XYZ file of C-alpha atoms in Angstrom:
704
model
C 90.164 100.067 88.277
C 86.801 101.801 88.078
C 84.312 101.578 85.213
C 83.683 105.295 84.828
C 83.935 107.501 81.769
C 86.416 105.891 79.385
C 86.732 102.887 81.698
C 83.014 102.072 81.560
C 82.493 98.384 80.669
C 80.123 98.190 77.755
C 78.544 94.892 78.733
C 76.582 96.118 81.745
C 75.308 99.193 83.487
C 77.510 100.582 86.247
C 76.754 99.062 89.606
C 77.644 101.369 92.481
C 79.105 99.546 95.430
C 80.351 100.764 98.791
C 84.082 101.156 99.292
C 83.718 101.597 103.039
C 80.659 101.076 105.197
C 80.784 101.945 108.892
C 77.857 101.457 111.232
C 77.248 102.765 114.712
C 74.254 102.144 116.914
C 72.524 105.371 116.001
C 73.850 107.249 112.997
C 75.531 105.542 110.072
C 78.237 106.624 107.709
C 78.916 105.330 104.234
C 81.583 106.245 101.712
C 80.916 105.008 98.202
C 82.972 104.574 95.101
C 86.148 106.460 94.242
C 84.316 109.702 95.050
C 82.337 110.392 98.164
C 78.686 109.613 98.716
C 78.094 110.378 102.380
C 74.968 109.160 104.129
C 73.855 109.876 107.648
C 70.846 108.183 109.225
C 69.573 109.071 112.656
C 66.552 107.257 114.065
C 64.764 107.146 110.761
C 66.206 110.378 109.331
C 68.261 109.840 106.212
C 70.196 112.563 104.458
C 72.494 112.225 101.480
C 75.453 114.331 100.464
C 76.693 113.547 96.979
C 80.033 115.247 96.472
C 80.607 115.309 92.749
C 83.720 116.424 90.901
C 83.363 118.238 87.606
C 87.074 118.361 86.961
C 87.854 119.562 83.486
C 90.393 116.810 82.935
C 87.798 114.098 83.416
C 85.415 115.774 81.007
C 88.196 115.885 78.448
C 88.870 112.204 78.951
C 85.196 111.453 78.431
C 85.259 113.468 75.257
C 88.332 111.530 74.157
C 86.502 108.319 74.936
C 83.677 109.417 72.671
C 86.234 110.084 69.937
C 87.717 106.675 70.589
C 84.370 104.980 70.171
C 83.772 106.788 66.914
C 87.215 105.860 65.608
C 87.079 102.164 66.373
C 86.719 99.917 69.385
C 88.627 97.148 71.001
C 87.154 95.183 73.866
C 89.418 94.603 76.834
C 88.862 93.167 80.281
C 88.341 96.617 81.748
C 86.031 98.293 79.234
C 86.132 99.963 75.867
C 89.319 101.526 74.585
C 91.581 101.826 71.579
C 95.073 100.386 71.800
C 96.451 103.502 70.155
C 97.014 107.151 70.832
C 94.864 107.327 73.971
C 96.249 104.320 75.819
C 98.929 106.252 77.674
C 96.556 109.068 78.691
C 93.985 106.601 79.939
C 96.527 104.676 81.968
C 97.708 107.919 83.557
C 94.138 108.885 84.391
C 93.558 105.449 85.865
C 96.611 105.857 88.085
C 95.336 109.244 89.266
C 92.020 107.676 90.168
C 93.816 105.000 92.151
C 95.766 107.704 93.990
C 92.555 109.556 94.797
C 90.977 106.345 96.052
C 93.856 105.709 98.427
C 93.689 109.257 99.747
C 89.976 108.908 100.426
C 90.517 105.605 102.207
C 93.214 107.168 104.387
C 91.109 110.228 105.078
C 88.058 108.252 106.179
C 89.833 105.277 107.741
C 89.073 106.452 111.266
C 85.375 107.171 110.711
C 84.453 103.793 112.109
C 85.878 104.910 115.446
C 83.779 108.051 115.669
C 81.228 108.032 118.447
C 77.508 107.997 117.762
C 77.174 111.353 119.486
C 79.774 112.954 117.225
C 78.144 111.634 114.074
C 74.739 112.708 115.354
C 76.036 116.225 115.917
C 77.462 116.326 112.401
C 74.283 115.077 110.762
C 71.922 117.151 112.889
C 73.700 120.402 112.244
C 73.790 119.686 108.535
C 70.097 118.798 108.487
C 69.235 122.026 110.259
C 71.067 124.194 107.748
C 69.914 122.265 104.711
C 66.253 122.148 105.652
C 66.118 125.887 106.232
C 67.492 126.505 102.752
C 65.029 124.302 100.893
C 61.795 124.892 102.775
C 60.592 127.379 100.173
C 61.344 125.148 97.201
C 58.321 122.876 97.541
C 54.779 122.962 98.914
C 55.950 120.325 101.366
C 59.359 121.094 102.765
C 62.015 118.431 103.097
C 61.446 118.356 106.837
C 57.732 117.839 106.369
C 58.312 115.198 103.728
C 60.783 113.444 105.993
C 58.168 113.270 108.722
C 55.609 111.834 106.351
C 57.655 108.726 105.801
C 59.020 108.586 109.331
C 55.591 108.630 110.953
C 54.523 105.354 109.394
C 57.136 102.919 110.548
C 59.643 102.407 113.285
C 63.008 103.412 111.918
C 61.546 104.448 108.564
C 63.730 106.101 105.960
C 63.546 109.710 104.942
C 62.594 110.804 101.450
C 65.040 113.687 101.456
C 67.860 113.849 98.941
C 70.331 116.682 99.164
C 72.752 117.071 96.273
C 75.928 119.109 96.698
C 78.001 119.888 93.606
C 81.485 121.174 94.404
C 83.247 122.711 91.424
C 86.793 123.956 91.323
C 85.640 127.561 91.620
C 82.504 127.578 93.706
C 80.241 125.557 95.916
C 76.613 125.280 94.904
C 73.695 123.657 96.683
C 71.080 121.926 94.597
C 67.975 120.493 96.200
C 66.935 118.136 93.481
C 64.774 115.389 94.882
C 62.182 114.524 97.482
C 62.361 110.774 97.084
C 63.946 107.957 98.993
C 67.031 108.268 96.805
C 67.627 104.655 95.909
C 69.391 105.754 92.757
C 71.638 103.543 90.716
C 74.437 106.017 91.063
C 77.164 105.725 88.415
C 80.658 104.915 89.611
C 82.063 108.238 90.736
C 85.438 109.887 91.254
C 87.116 111.474 94.244
C 86.580 115.131 94.921
C 89.858 116.910 94.138
C 91.549 118.395 97.198
C 91.747 122.197 97.281
C 95.181 123.675 97.921
C 94.115 127.062 99.389
C 97.210 128.599 97.811
C 97.769 132.344 98.187
C 95.623 134.312 95.780
C 93.301 131.371 95.034
C 89.535 131.643 95.155
C 89.471 128.857 97.741
C 91.677 130.874 100.106
C 89.501 133.960 99.629
C 86.279 132.059 100.277
C 87.579 130.436 103.429
C 88.917 133.683 104.872
C 85.584 135.402 104.235
C 83.673 132.640 106.031
C 86.015 132.769 109.037
C 85.721 136.525 109.314
C 81.932 136.419 109.174
C 81.674 133.665 111.768
C 84.018 135.419 114.185
C 81.928 138.535 113.785
C 78.669 136.705 114.561
C 79.731 134.445 117.438
C 78.641 133.205 119.921
C 75.762 131.241 118.376
C 72.774 129.799 120.227
C 71.942 126.124 119.634
C 68.646 124.626 120.883
C 67.710 120.976 121.216
C 65.777 119.706 118.190
C 63.197 117.137 119.307
C 60.536 115.815 116.942
C 61.089 118.734 114.626
C 60.709 121.415 117.300
C 63.265 123.712 118.879
C 63.469 123.068 122.622
C 65.275 125.645 124.780
C 65.745 124.180 128.229
C 67.505 127.161 129.778
C 70.329 124.937 131.002
C 73.113 126.714 129.148
C 76.528 125.264 128.351
C 79.326 126.615 126.182
C 81.536 125.251 123.457
C 84.923 126.863 123.915
C 87.373 127.441 121.108
C 90.575 125.543 121.925
C 92.776 128.142 120.311
C 91.119 130.956 122.302
C 89.433 129.491 125.356
C 88.535 132.885 126.750
C 85.845 132.988 124.076
C 83.268 130.439 123.048
C 81.878 129.515 119.670
C 78.343 128.833 120.865
C 76.034 128.365 123.797
C 73.733 125.381 123.709
C 70.692 124.257 125.669
C 71.512 121.026 127.420
C 68.959 118.259 127.287
C 67.829 116.893 130.622
C 66.286 113.503 131.415
C 62.881 114.605 130.143
C 64.247 115.819 126.815
C 66.336 112.703 126.354
C 63.328 110.512 127.058
C 61.232 112.453 124.574
C 63.949 112.243 121.943
C 64.241 108.497 122.421
C 60.505 108.033 122.163
C 60.255 110.164 119.058
C 61.638 107.758 116.461
C 59.856 104.841 118.147
C 56.364 106.337 118.168
C 55.176 106.529 114.547
C 51.576 106.072 113.484
C 51.781 102.289 113.170
C 53.049 101.967 116.727
C 50.373 104.327 118.019
C 47.599 102.432 116.233
C 48.822 99.067 117.471
C 49.651 100.270 120.981
C 48.513 103.455 122.649
C 45.313 103.932 120.634
C 44.479 100.307 119.901
C 41.549 99.936 122.236
C 40.252 103.430 121.624
C 40.202 102.728 117.895
C 38.440 99.426 118.422
C 35.851 100.906 120.772
C 35.049 103.680 118.308
C 34.711 101.120 115.506
C 32.460 98.875 117.577
C 30.186 101.655 118.809
C 30.137 103.696 115.626
C 30.202 100.976 112.982
C 28.627 98.035 114.801
C 31.474 95.527 114.559
C 32.123 92.875 117.162
C 35.420 92.838 119.007
C 37.196 90.463 116.636
C 36.134 92.303 113.514
C 37.179 95.613 115.078
C 40.537 94.089 115.958
C 41.331 92.847 112.463
C 40.196 96.158 111.001
C 40.979 99.149 113.196
C 44.018 97.692 114.929
C 45.639 95.092 112.677
C 44.924 96.212 109.130
C 45.464 99.897 109.810
C 48.840 99.089 111.332
C 49.697 96.859 108.366
C 48.760 99.548 105.876
C 51.134 101.977 107.563
C 54.070 99.623 108.023
C 53.891 97.955 104.638
C 53.222 101.297 102.999
C 56.717 102.468 103.833
C 58.185 99.234 102.470
C 56.264 99.638 99.230
C 57.374 103.259 98.872
C 60.984 102.190 99.327
C 60.520 99.593 96.574
C 58.926 102.230 94.370
C 61.866 104.597 94.743
C 64.251 101.749 93.901
C 62.774 101.529 90.401
C 65.566 103.298 88.556
C 66.954 103.120 85.007
C 68.880 99.931 84.352
C 71.524 101.544 82.179
C 73.916 104.478 82.501
C 75.941 105.205 79.381
C 79.547 106.339 79.848
C 79.638 109.829 81.281
C 75.909 109.878 82.042
C 73.870 109.557 85.229
C 70.234 108.568 84.702
C 67.670 108.575 87.477
C 63.944 108.908 88.057
C 62.384 111.179 90.654
C 58.955 110.165 91.936
C 57.227 113.426 92.777
C 53.956 114.002 94.563
C 51.137 115.185 92.326
C 50.710 118.859 91.503
C 47.669 119.698 93.585
C 45.692 117.911 96.298
C 44.277 114.405 96.610
C 40.624 114.086 97.628
C 40.192 111.020 99.868
C 36.595 109.854 100.311
C 36.427 106.950 102.763
C 33.653 104.454 103.639
C 31.913 103.429 106.848
C 32.742 99.741 106.801
C 36.495 99.834 107.434
C 38.332 102.170 109.781
C 41.601 100.999 108.242
C 40.531 102.052 104.764
C 39.942 105.595 105.968
C 43.489 105.700 107.279
C 44.973 104.208 104.138
C 43.073 106.423 101.704
C 44.760 109.435 103.280
C 48.105 107.980 104.370
C 49.073 106.244 101.115
C 49.149 109.420 98.983
C 50.788 111.348 101.830
C 53.656 108.855 102.012
C 54.750 109.829 98.514
C 54.561 113.561 99.086
C 50.963 114.584 98.451
C 48.637 116.795 100.447
C 45.242 115.298 101.248
C 41.709 116.542 101.812
C 40.055 113.657 103.681
C 36.273 113.401 103.859
C 35.297 110.499 106.134
C 31.969 108.720 106.023
C 29.430 110.292 108.400
C 28.952 106.799 109.832
C 32.646 106.447 110.689
C 33.533 109.984 111.702
C 34.796 109.345 115.222
C 36.990 106.336 114.487
C 38.466 108.217 111.535
C 39.015 111.250 113.760
C 41.088 109.098 116.104
C 43.107 107.910 113.109
C 43.802 111.526 112.211
C 44.843 112.238 115.812
C 47.302 109.359 115.501
C 48.773 110.858 112.343
C 49.170 114.230 114.048
C 50.785 112.758 117.137
C 53.095 110.693 114.956
C 54.460 113.840 113.346
C 52.489 114.441 110.164
C 52.882 118.202 109.618
C 49.788 120.382 109.962
C 47.933 120.813 106.710
C 49.246 117.690 105.027
C 46.087 115.698 105.806
C 43.048 117.945 106.212
C 40.210 116.194 108.060
C 36.829 117.551 106.919
C 33.741 115.627 108.094
C 30.742 116.528 105.921
C 27.295 114.983 105.910
C 26.388 116.085 102.382
C 28.966 113.937 100.604
C 28.139 114.706 97.001
C 27.843 118.447 97.619
C 31.269 118.589 99.236
C 32.941 116.205 96.789
C 31.668 118.109 93.782
C 32.922 121.366 95.271
C 36.385 119.887 95.825
C 36.462 118.294 92.388
C 35.655 121.632 90.760
C 38.793 123.223 92.222
C 41.638 123.882 89.735
C 44.173 122.265 92.085
C 42.312 118.944 92.217
C 44.877 116.274 91.274
C 43.447 112.893 92.288
C 40.473 111.068 93.766
C 41.103 108.226 96.222
C 37.712 106.665 96.850
C 36.050 103.723 98.544
C 32.261 103.557 98.524
C 29.300 102.762 96.324
C 29.535 102.211 92.594
C 26.816 104.778 91.952
C 28.612 107.584 93.809
C 31.953 106.735 92.212
C 30.496 106.868 88.720
C 28.892 110.217 89.479
C 32.163 111.654 90.777
C 33.934 110.372 87.665
C 31.403 112.238 85.512
C 31.932 115.387 87.576
C 35.686 115.132 87.037
C 35.167 114.784 83.300
C 32.926 117.851 83.223
C 35.636 119.928 84.935
C 38.577 118.792 82.806
C 39.199 122.227 81.322
C 39.814 123.673 84.807
C 42.641 121.362 85.817
C 46.379 121.755 85.428
C 46.678 118.148 84.293
C 44.732 114.913 84.044
C 43.515 113.862 87.517
C 44.225 110.359 88.764
C 41.105 108.374 89.700
C 41.460 105.433 92.093
C 38.405 103.689 93.469
C 37.191 100.555 95.213
C 33.430 100.225 94.930
C 30.702 97.567 95.075
C 30.821 93.818 94.737
C 28.806 90.645 94.428
C 31.207 88.022 95.680
C 30.703 84.335 95.000
C 31.588 80.865 96.224
C 31.372 77.995 93.759
C 31.347 74.359 94.907
C 31.978 71.449 92.595
C 32.642 67.698 92.754
C 32.550 65.544 95.864
C 33.666 67.654 98.722
C 32.841 66.127 102.070
C 29.586 67.383 103.508
C 31.445 68.750 106.508
C 33.222 71.102 104.124
C 29.858 72.436 103.005
C 28.729 72.935 106.565
C 31.913 74.610 107.700
C 32.142 76.831 104.658
C 28.550 77.963 104.897
C 29.218 78.989 108.467
C 32.354 80.795 107.373
C 30.444 82.365 104.528
C 27.794 83.833 106.784
C 30.311 84.912 109.376
C 32.135 86.854 106.709
C 28.975 88.793 105.892
C 29.662 90.805 109.008
C 33.387 90.880 108.467
C 33.019 93.822 106.128
C 29.258 94.443 106.232
C 29.830 93.664 102.591
C 27.993 92.098 99.630
C 29.083 88.490 100.212
C 26.010 87.047 98.635
C 26.322 84.119 96.231
C 26.863 80.371 96.458
C 26.816 78.138 93.380
C 26.798 74.421 94.194
C 26.531 71.288 92.097
C 23.269 69.364 92.405
C 25.055 66.176 93.450
C 26.869 67.943 96.259
C 23.764 69.807 97.362
C 21.756 66.590 97.388
C 24.338 64.895 99.561
C 24.071 67.557 102.225
C 20.422 68.579 101.831
C 19.383 66.161 104.531
C 21.933 67.786 106.819
C 20.976 71.377 106.162
C 18.613 71.715 109.102
C 21.354 70.353 111.345
C 24.224 72.232 109.787
C 22.239 75.439 109.841
C 22.978 75.898 113.502
C 24.277 79.153 112.137
C 20.670 80.286 112.268
C 20.996 80.373 116.029
C 23.883 82.835 115.948
C 23.271 85.612 118.422
C 22.450 89.009 116.943
C 22.645 92.130 119.073
C 24.722 95.047 120.353
C 28.474 94.647 119.790
C 29.105 95.641 123.403
C 27.866 92.198 124.461
C 30.654 89.670 123.704
C 28.213 86.826 123.043
C 26.725 88.596 120.015
C 28.325 87.394 116.819
C 26.410 89.673 114.432
C 25.889 93.347 115.148
C 23.649 95.927 113.512
C 23.733 97.105 109.924
C 25.028 100.634 109.536
C 21.777 102.638 109.587
C 18.123 103.008 108.670
C 18.627 103.271 104.885
C 20.717 100.079 104.925
C 18.137 98.277 107.084
C 15.293 99.217 104.771
C 17.248 98.249 101.655
C 18.292 94.843 102.988
C 14.844 93.865 104.257
C 13.296 95.008 100.975
C 15.597 92.676 99.017
C 14.606 89.771 101.248
C 10.974 90.526 100.494
C 11.701 90.766 96.754
C 13.316 87.331 96.870
C 10.246 85.884 98.594
C 7.935 87.489 96.048
C 9.993 86.000 93.206
C 9.625 82.469 94.574
C 12.819 82.207 96.580
C 12.854 79.855 99.573
C 14.049 81.339 102.859
C 16.149 78.638 104.520
C 17.346 80.724 107.439
C 16.445 84.119 108.872
C 14.523 86.560 106.763
C 13.500 88.990 109.477
C 14.741 92.234 110.971
C 14.110 94.460 113.974
C 14.680 98.213 114.013
C 12.863 99.047 117.259
C 16.080 99.855 119.100
C 18.882 99.105 116.677
C 19.095 98.151 113.017
C 19.385 94.384 113.267
C 18.891 91.917 110.406
C 18.964 88.183 111.018
C 21.491 86.290 108.863
C 19.430 85.123 105.907
C 19.945 82.229 103.471
C 17.805 82.103 100.322
C 17.534 79.173 97.885
C 16.669 80.289 94.349
C 15.993 78.494 91.071
C 16.601 81.611 89.010
C 20.284 82.511 88.525
C 19.191 85.987 87.439
C 16.988 86.690 90.458
C 17.346 90.076 92.114
C 19.409 88.839 95.057
C 21.769 87.053 92.656
C 22.374 90.158 90.575
C 22.192 93.305 92.680
C 24.413 94.476 95.516
C 22.767 94.194 98.948
C 25.524 94.989 101.465
C 24.133 92.977 104.310
C 23.987 89.457 105.843
C 22.055 87.866 102.980
C 23.278 84.779 101.103
C 21.617 83.295 98.010
C 22.207 79.689 96.863
C 21.777 78.475 93.300
C 22.047 74.750 92.480
C 23.406 73.815 89.043
C 23.468 70.492 87.193
C 26.747 68.630 87.638
C 27.452 68.356 83.914
C 27.024 72.104 83.456
C 30.136 73.237 85.275
C 31.520 75.253 82.352
C 28.143 76.841 81.686
C 27.824 77.771 85.339
C 31.230 79.441 85.318
C 30.103 81.485 82.340
C 26.927 82.298 84.259
C 28.948 83.524 87.222
C 31.023 85.659 84.878
C 27.994 87.349 83.323
C 25.376 87.533 86.084
C 26.543 90.737 87.769
C 28.389 93.860 86.735
C 30.902 93.409 89.558
C 34.262 91.658 89.746
C 35.549 91.890 93.302
C 36.277 88.498 94.903
C 35.356 84.864 94.400
C 36.162 81.378 95.662
C 36.279 77.981 93.999
C 35.907 74.910 96.231
C 36.918 71.566 94.766
C 39.081 68.549 95.483
C 39.969 68.350 91.770
C 42.934 70.478 90.767
C 41.896 70.428 87.121
C 38.518 71.884 88.060
C 40.211 74.698 89.955
C 42.365 75.599 86.969
C 39.419 75.282 84.594
C 37.315 77.622 86.700
C 40.175 80.085 87.018
C 40.500 80.343 83.243
C 36.765 80.653 82.648
C 36.480 83.282 85.387
C 39.566 85.216 84.343
C 37.873 88.610 84.624
C 35.143 87.751 87.138
C 37.126 88.684 90.252
C 40.098 90.808 91.204
C 40.853 88.433 94.093
C 40.399 84.691 93.542
C 40.613 82.020 96.247
C 40.939 78.241 96.085
C 39.233 76.359 98.923
C 39.238 79.525 101.028
C 36.512 82.022 101.831
C 36.656 85.065 99.600
C 37.171 87.680 102.308
C 39.957 88.595 104.688
C 42.701 89.753 102.309
C 45.817 90.595 104.323
C 48.053 93.580 103.550
C 51.348 92.391 102.118
C 49.912 88.952 101.319
C 46.855 89.358 99.094
C 46.733 92.758 97.362
C 43.072 93.729 97.253
C 40.913 95.273 94.560
C 38.327 94.463 91.933
C 37.590 95.488 88.367
C 34.497 96.098 86.254
C 31.941 97.906 88.461
C 33.971 97.002 91.554
C 36.649 99.615 90.986
C 39.878 100.478 89.250
C 41.729 97.431 90.663
C 44.768 99.394 91.816
C 45.399 96.885 94.618
C 45.463 98.439 98.051
C 48.037 96.755 100.247
C 50.636 96.570 97.470
C 53.159 98.738 95.664
C 50.697 99.237 92.792
C 48.581 101.802 94.611
C 51.544 104.132 95.129
C 52.276 104.426 91.418
C 48.931 106.206 91.065
C 49.930 109.043 93.364
C 53.335 109.971 91.975
C 54.406 111.842 88.888
C 57.719 110.501 87.648
C 60.411 112.790 86.313
C 63.274 111.277 84.344
C 66.610 113.053 84.736
C 69.671 112.571 82.565
C 72.862 114.285 83.690
C 75.882 114.380 81.445
C 79.441 114.931 82.616
C 81.108 115.244 79.215
C 81.263 118.172 76.835
C 78.696 118.119 74.063
C 80.148 117.035 70.760
C 79.490 118.155 67.230
C 75.838 118.111 66.196
C 76.763 116.503 62.852
C 75.970 112.784 62.687
C 78.664 110.381 61.477
C 76.281 109.418 58.676
C 76.471 113.002 57.400
C 80.219 112.736 56.839
C 81.434 112.217 53.276
């Protein structure tokens, strides 16, 4: 028996489960429940047909069930019911449902034997007709939206839901969703079979369709490859077996080249292009344009960009699966996650090629259109990323690539537009705050309240406590300085206990072999540290080093720079006695590390100092061989970092493993590389669909 309508168990929400599932190598077919939920998937394309009965008899039974619940309930093993007047009717309805189920099983029993080609033909022809009918219903058509999700992962799923409602008198097409369609569909009934009896509306409709088709034949059918019609000129015919002198259609046969292109299509999304075809081109552009060495370019432009794209699709699928937990009898509840009404402005930084790709791709994956302004210092690598998106199938106009040198002038112009819907930003805290103010000043122009997502500055810290071996100090300091070039980022602070520092002080000159690290052009493999991003950065970094000297700081390593040919700054380590010195407080964004030594008994006070010294809260690390100290520091530094590490350097977050983002002046902490970021770029719509007649508006409490 099936828990639907009057047979709905009260103790849990309906859980749709497949009655039959057949898989072939390419397309797939699924029949669900006592009615039909048909699903075709071809190489990443997924289309749903939900064939829903609105039979009057079932609505009456639901209405009777409502009456039953009002009159008194009795719990049985199969749901709610009253062992009274309605028992016979409900048993008869149950038997009819069983009969329908058997008919559906018999009808679809041979679907598992259908060839992949046949199923592909069925799904492709349906997609073609459906997409043409819905293209005008949304700024992004279903076909475009399908490509958006398909481009990011091999075999990705389509966000296209097509809903067919067949009534007893007419057939109506409703295009209701543009989401991945992981709905908790209520248990459903079979579609009643039409009799096509003489004089019936079904007979009339069918005869009209046949007459029109015979009038219009033969039809021309092209190949459809990567969303484009391909007419090869190699014509074949589909004959009609009842009249083989005539043919239903001519079709353009695919040759070896077309077949090869079609096979490559689903296997060549953006992630595959970034990790394969364009890998070295991306890395070279990142090295030459942004000064990273080969390894840092690899983990950025190749690895992280690919991860953002692949995991992004997984996170979107998880997002669409978030559906209401409960469906009352005779009701289907679901949530549609729509793209925002307007455009998303993506403003990306110079220091990560991958971030530029993710700032634009993440909103696009959930149905938004993007205006992407790359950093002038990362224009070419970001241009290659955009080429990858285009080659992968992102429709024209979905991601607009607009390099502009005057960032604030352009951003303010975009923000002032009435269709501005969201800001996706990575850059300096100062610029982000200014853009936020500009958004606030334009609030009366917008259709809604814009979403603001930003990752900004940071002043990351490492804190050492208790008796770690001196080798740990040496190794970590090396790792610490190496990470200063990992992101060209503000990885600036080390807090160490006096006892630990004293133990290794005699070894500093030896352990500071890091001072001999080669600095130079990234094209030379021996150079570990490349240039800073430009003249303004060079002047800012060297000025902070001078300020530290003037304030009494001791330069342990480095301290110099050379801008004669390139903008090179030697890795610099400063020892300070003032925890509020300028290099302890302000963001530098260069290879400068400041050490502060605290008294061993002042561990708690030092944690509070770390928490209050800067306005940032991006990342931090605690190094200790005492688990209690780790937990203590974590609690005291609860809001000091968005990403916390134990006995690990505080950089190198991996997509899908450590969601990344900071709070306070470091950003909105929406966690790139996780499902959280996608919630910011969708507008949820809750839909409740009832299948029973509306009852009296009078409440039972009004009865006397």
